[in-house]
Short mmCIF file of C-alpha atoms in Angstrom, two decimals:
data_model
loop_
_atom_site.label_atom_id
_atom_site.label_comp_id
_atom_site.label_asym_id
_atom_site.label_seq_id
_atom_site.Cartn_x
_atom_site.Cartn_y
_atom_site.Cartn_z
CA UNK A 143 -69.64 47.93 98.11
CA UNK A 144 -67.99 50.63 100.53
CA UNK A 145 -69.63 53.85 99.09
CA UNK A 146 -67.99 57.15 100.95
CA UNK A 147 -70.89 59.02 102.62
CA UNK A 148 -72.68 61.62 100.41
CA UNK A 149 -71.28 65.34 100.76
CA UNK A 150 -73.25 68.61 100.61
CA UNK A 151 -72.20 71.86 100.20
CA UNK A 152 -74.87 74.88 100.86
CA UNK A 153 -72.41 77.22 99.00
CA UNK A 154 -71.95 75.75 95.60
CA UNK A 155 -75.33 73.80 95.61
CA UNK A 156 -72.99 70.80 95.30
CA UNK A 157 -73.32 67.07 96.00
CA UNK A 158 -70.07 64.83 96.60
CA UNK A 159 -69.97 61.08 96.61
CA UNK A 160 -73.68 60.32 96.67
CA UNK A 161 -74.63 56.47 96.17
CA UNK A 162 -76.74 55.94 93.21
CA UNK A 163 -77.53 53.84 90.09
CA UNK A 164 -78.40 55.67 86.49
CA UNK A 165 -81.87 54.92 85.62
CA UNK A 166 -81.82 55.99 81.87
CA UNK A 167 -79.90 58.54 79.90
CA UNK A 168 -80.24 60.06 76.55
CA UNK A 169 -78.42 62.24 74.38
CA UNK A 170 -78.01 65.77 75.03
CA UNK A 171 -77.07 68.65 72.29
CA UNK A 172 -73.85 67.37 70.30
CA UNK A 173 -72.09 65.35 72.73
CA UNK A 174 -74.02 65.47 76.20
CA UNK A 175 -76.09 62.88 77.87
CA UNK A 176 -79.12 63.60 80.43
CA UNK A 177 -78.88 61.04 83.05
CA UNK A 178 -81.48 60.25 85.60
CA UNK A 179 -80.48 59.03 88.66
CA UNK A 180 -81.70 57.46 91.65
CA UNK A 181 -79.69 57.75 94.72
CA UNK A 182 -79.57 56.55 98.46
CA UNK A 183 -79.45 60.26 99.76
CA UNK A 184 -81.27 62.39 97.21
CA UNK A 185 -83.75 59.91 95.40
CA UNK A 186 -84.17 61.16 91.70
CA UNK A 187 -81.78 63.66 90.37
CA UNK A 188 -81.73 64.60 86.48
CA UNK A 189 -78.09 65.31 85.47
CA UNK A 190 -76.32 66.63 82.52
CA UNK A 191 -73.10 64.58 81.96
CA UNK A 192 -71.31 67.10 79.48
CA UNK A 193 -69.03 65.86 76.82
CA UNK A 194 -70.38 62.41 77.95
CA UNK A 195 -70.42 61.11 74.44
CA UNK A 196 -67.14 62.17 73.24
CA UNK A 197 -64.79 58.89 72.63
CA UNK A 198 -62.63 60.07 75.32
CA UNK A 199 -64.76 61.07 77.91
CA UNK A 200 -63.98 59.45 81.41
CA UNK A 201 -67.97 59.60 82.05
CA UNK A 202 -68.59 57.04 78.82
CA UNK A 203 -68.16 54.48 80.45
CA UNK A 204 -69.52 55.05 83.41
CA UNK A 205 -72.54 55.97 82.87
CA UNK A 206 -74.35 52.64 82.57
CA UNK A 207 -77.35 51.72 84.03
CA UNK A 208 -77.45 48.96 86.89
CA UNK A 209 -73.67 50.03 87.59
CA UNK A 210 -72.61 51.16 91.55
CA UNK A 211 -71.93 54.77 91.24
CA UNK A 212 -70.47 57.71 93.29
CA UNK A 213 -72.02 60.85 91.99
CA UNK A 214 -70.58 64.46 92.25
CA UNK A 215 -72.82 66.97 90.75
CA UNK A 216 -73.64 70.92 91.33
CA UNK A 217 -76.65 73.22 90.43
CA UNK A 218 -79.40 74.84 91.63
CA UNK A 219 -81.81 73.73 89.08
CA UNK A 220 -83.79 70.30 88.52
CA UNK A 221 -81.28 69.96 86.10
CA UNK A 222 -78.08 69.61 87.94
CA UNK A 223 -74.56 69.13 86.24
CA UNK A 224 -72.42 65.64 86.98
CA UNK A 225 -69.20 66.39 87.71
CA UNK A 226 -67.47 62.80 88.32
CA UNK A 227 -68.78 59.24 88.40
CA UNK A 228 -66.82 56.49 89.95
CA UNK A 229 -67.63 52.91 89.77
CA UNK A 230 -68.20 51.10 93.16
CA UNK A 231 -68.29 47.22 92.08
CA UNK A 232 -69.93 44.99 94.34
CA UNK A 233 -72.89 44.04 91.81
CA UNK A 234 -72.81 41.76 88.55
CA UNK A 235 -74.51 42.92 85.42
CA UNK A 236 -77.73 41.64 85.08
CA UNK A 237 -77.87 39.16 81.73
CA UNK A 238 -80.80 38.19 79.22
CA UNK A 239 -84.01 37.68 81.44
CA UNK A 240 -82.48 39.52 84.12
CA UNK A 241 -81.86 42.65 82.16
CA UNK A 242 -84.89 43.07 80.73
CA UNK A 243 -86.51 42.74 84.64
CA UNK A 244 -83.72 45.57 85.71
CA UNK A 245 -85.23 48.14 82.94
CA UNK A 246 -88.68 47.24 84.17
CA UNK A 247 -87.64 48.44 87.26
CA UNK A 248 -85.73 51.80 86.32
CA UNK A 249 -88.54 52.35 84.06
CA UNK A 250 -91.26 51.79 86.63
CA UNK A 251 -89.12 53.98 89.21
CA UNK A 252 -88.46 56.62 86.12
CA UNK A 253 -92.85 57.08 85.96
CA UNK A 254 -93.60 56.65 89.76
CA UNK A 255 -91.19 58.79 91.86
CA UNK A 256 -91.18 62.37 92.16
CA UNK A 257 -87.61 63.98 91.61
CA UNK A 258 -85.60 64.55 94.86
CA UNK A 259 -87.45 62.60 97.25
CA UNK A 260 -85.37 60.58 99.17
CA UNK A 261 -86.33 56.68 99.39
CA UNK A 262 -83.15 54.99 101.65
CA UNK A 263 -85.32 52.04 102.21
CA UNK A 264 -86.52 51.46 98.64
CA UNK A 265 -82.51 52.16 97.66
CA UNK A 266 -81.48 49.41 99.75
CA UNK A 267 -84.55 47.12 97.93
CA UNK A 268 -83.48 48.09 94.50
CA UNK A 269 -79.44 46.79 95.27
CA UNK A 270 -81.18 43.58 96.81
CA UNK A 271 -83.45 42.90 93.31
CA UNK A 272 -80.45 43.63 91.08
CA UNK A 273 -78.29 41.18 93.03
CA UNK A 274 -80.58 38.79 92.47
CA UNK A 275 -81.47 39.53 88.85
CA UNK A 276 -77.94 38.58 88.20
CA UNK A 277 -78.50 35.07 88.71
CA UNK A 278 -80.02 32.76 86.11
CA UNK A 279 -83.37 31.16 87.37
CA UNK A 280 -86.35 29.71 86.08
CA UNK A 281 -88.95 32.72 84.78
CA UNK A 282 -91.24 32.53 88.14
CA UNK A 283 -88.70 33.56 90.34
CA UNK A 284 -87.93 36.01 87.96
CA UNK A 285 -91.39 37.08 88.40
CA UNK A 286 -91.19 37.01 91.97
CA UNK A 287 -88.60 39.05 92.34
CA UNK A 288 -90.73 42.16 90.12
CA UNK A 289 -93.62 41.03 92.89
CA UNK A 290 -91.70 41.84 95.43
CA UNK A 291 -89.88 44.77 94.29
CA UNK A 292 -93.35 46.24 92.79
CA UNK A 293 -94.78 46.08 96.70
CA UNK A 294 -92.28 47.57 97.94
CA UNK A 295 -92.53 50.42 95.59
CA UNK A 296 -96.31 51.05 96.29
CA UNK A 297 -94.90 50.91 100.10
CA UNK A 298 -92.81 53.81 99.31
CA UNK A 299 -95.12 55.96 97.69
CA UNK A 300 -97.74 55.63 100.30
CA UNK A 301 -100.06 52.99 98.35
CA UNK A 302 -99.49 49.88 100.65
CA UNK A 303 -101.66 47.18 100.14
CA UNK A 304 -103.10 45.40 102.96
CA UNK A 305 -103.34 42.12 101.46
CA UNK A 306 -104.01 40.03 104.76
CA UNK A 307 -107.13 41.88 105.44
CA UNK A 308 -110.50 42.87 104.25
CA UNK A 309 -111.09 46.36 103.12
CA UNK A 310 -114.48 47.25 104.77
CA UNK A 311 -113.99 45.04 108.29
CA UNK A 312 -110.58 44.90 109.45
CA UNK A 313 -110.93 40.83 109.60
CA UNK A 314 -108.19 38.44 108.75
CA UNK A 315 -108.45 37.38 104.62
CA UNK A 316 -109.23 33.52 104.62
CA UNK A 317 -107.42 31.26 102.51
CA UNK A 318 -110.08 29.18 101.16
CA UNK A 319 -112.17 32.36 100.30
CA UNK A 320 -112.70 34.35 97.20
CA UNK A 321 -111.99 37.98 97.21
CA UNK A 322 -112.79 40.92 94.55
CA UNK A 323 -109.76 43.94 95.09
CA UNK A 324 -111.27 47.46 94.09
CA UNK A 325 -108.99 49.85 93.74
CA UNK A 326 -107.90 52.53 96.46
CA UNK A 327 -109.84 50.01 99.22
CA UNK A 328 -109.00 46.22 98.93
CA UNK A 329 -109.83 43.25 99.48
CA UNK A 330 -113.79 42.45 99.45
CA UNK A 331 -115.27 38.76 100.21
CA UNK A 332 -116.86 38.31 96.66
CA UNK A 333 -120.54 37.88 98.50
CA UNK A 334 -120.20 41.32 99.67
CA UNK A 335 -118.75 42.89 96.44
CA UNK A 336 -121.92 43.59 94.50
CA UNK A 337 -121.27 46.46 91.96
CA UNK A 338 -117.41 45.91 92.16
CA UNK A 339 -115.36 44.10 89.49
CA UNK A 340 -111.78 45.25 89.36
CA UNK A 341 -110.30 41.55 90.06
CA UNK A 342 -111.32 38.64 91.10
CA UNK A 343 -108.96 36.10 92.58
CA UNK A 344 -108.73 33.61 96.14
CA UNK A 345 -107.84 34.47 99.57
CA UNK A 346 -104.66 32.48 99.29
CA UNK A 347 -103.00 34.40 96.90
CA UNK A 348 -103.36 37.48 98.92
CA UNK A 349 -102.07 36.01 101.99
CA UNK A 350 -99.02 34.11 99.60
CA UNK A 351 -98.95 38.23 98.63
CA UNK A 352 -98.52 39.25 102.14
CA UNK A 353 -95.72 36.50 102.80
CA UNK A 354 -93.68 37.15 99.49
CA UNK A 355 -94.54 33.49 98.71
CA UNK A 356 -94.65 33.25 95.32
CA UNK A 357 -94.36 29.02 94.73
CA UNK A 358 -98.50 28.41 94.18
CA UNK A 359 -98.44 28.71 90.03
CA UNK A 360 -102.04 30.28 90.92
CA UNK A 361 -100.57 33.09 93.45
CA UNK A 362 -97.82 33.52 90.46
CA UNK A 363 -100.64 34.24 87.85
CA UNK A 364 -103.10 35.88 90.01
CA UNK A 365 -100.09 38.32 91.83
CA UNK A 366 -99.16 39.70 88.03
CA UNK A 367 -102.76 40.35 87.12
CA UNK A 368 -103.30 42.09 90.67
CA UNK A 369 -100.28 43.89 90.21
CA UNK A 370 -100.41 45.41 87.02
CA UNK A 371 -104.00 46.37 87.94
CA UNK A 372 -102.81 48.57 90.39
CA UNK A 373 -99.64 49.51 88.72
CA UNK A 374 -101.40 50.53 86.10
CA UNK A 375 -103.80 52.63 88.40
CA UNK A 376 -101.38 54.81 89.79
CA UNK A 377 -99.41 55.01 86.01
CA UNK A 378 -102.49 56.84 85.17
CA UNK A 379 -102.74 55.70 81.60
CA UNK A 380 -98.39 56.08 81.37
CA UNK A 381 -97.33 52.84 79.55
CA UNK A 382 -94.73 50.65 80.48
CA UNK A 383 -92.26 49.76 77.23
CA UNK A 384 -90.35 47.07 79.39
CA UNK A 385 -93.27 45.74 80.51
CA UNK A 386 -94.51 45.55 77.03
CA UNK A 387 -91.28 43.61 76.18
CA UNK A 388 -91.35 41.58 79.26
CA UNK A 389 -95.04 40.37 77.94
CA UNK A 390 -94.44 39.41 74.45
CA UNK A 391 -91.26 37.29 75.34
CA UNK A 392 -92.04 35.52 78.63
CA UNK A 393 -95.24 36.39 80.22
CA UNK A 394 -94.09 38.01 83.26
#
């Protein structure tokens, strides 16, 4: 995928040839569509795709989410107006298991990042997970794949989570040890974590955590449970619908 660098006028307030992916769209008045975006350059950017919904509208198609997008759009507002689209290629649509991952992840970007805040790094992480969402694999490396993504996300927004170490000392998590995780610290050796009961789970799966090493069936259980704790923290009581989805058919 050879995307033309993103252009930027001062003048109009316009954007030309940014990299990005639609997250979700909706309809608009008669026959618009509002389409959040996330790009390389910009990060999220709400746009009005105008006429998007007529039968003959060159945007109709394009418009898709997981799809490799350049993106021309203008306005001063947070709601911006989309001027062109043009596919990129590069990436295969997602399929069955795989698309129901990908609108976990749009959704989960839709609720965590702030509109135009650039994320290059995360960009480059979201391309990597829909490349391999694309592929048919058994359902743990499906759920490996969220794992990762999910960390790197928290990364991103400044919530890192320093899995390999202990929250009050600094020391080196042990394998063979059990750990409670409280919120907005980390890890605690369960001796020392009187009065704390967010989740309970073994050294091991941290450190698997810490590796992206998600083979143990334990560190696969214990990783969700962890991770939708803190997902869920940060959500502030926002639910997820894919994740809903994702639970009732396969556990992940």
């Amino acid at each position: 995928m050879n995307a033309r660098p993103a252009t930027f006028s001062q003048e109009r307030s316009r954007v030309d040839n940014a990299a990005g992916f639609v997250l979700h769209s909706y309809p608009f008045r008669e026959t618009s569509l509002i389409v959040e975006t996330f790009t390389r350059a910009h990060g999220r950017v709400a746009l009005v795709a105008r006429g998007a919904r007529r039968p003959r509208s060159q945007l109709r198609g394009l418009v898709q989410s997981f799809t490799p997008l350049l993106l021309s759009w203008a306005g001063k507002g947070e709601l911006r107006t989309l001027h062109r689209a043009e596919w990129q290629g590069g990436l295969a649509l997602p399929q069955g298991m795989g698309l129901l991952c990908g609108f976990y992840l749009n959704e989960l970007m839709l609720k965590l990042l702030a509109r135009e805040d650039p994320h290059e790094n995360l960009f480059t992480d979201y391309q990597a997970a829909l490349q391999a969402l694309s592929s048919a694999m058994p359902q743990s490396a499906y759920a490996a794949i969220l794992r990762r993504f999910e960390k790197r996300l928290l990364a991103e927004l400044g919530y890192a989570q320093p899995f390999e170490f202990e929250a009050d000392s600094g020391q080196a998590v042990l394998a063979q040890q059990d750990y409670v995780y409280v919120l907005d610290r980390g890890a605690l050796p369960a001796q020392r974590a009187h009065g704390h009961a967010d989740m309970q789970l073994s050294g091991k799966t941290l450190l698997d955590m810490a590796a992206d090493d998600y083979h143990d069936p334990v560190t696969l259980m214990q990783s969700k449970q962890l991770m939708r704790l803190i997902i869920n923290h940060h959500l502030g009581g926002q639910t997820l619908h894919a994740r809903e989805l994702l639970k009732d058919l396969q556990q992940l």
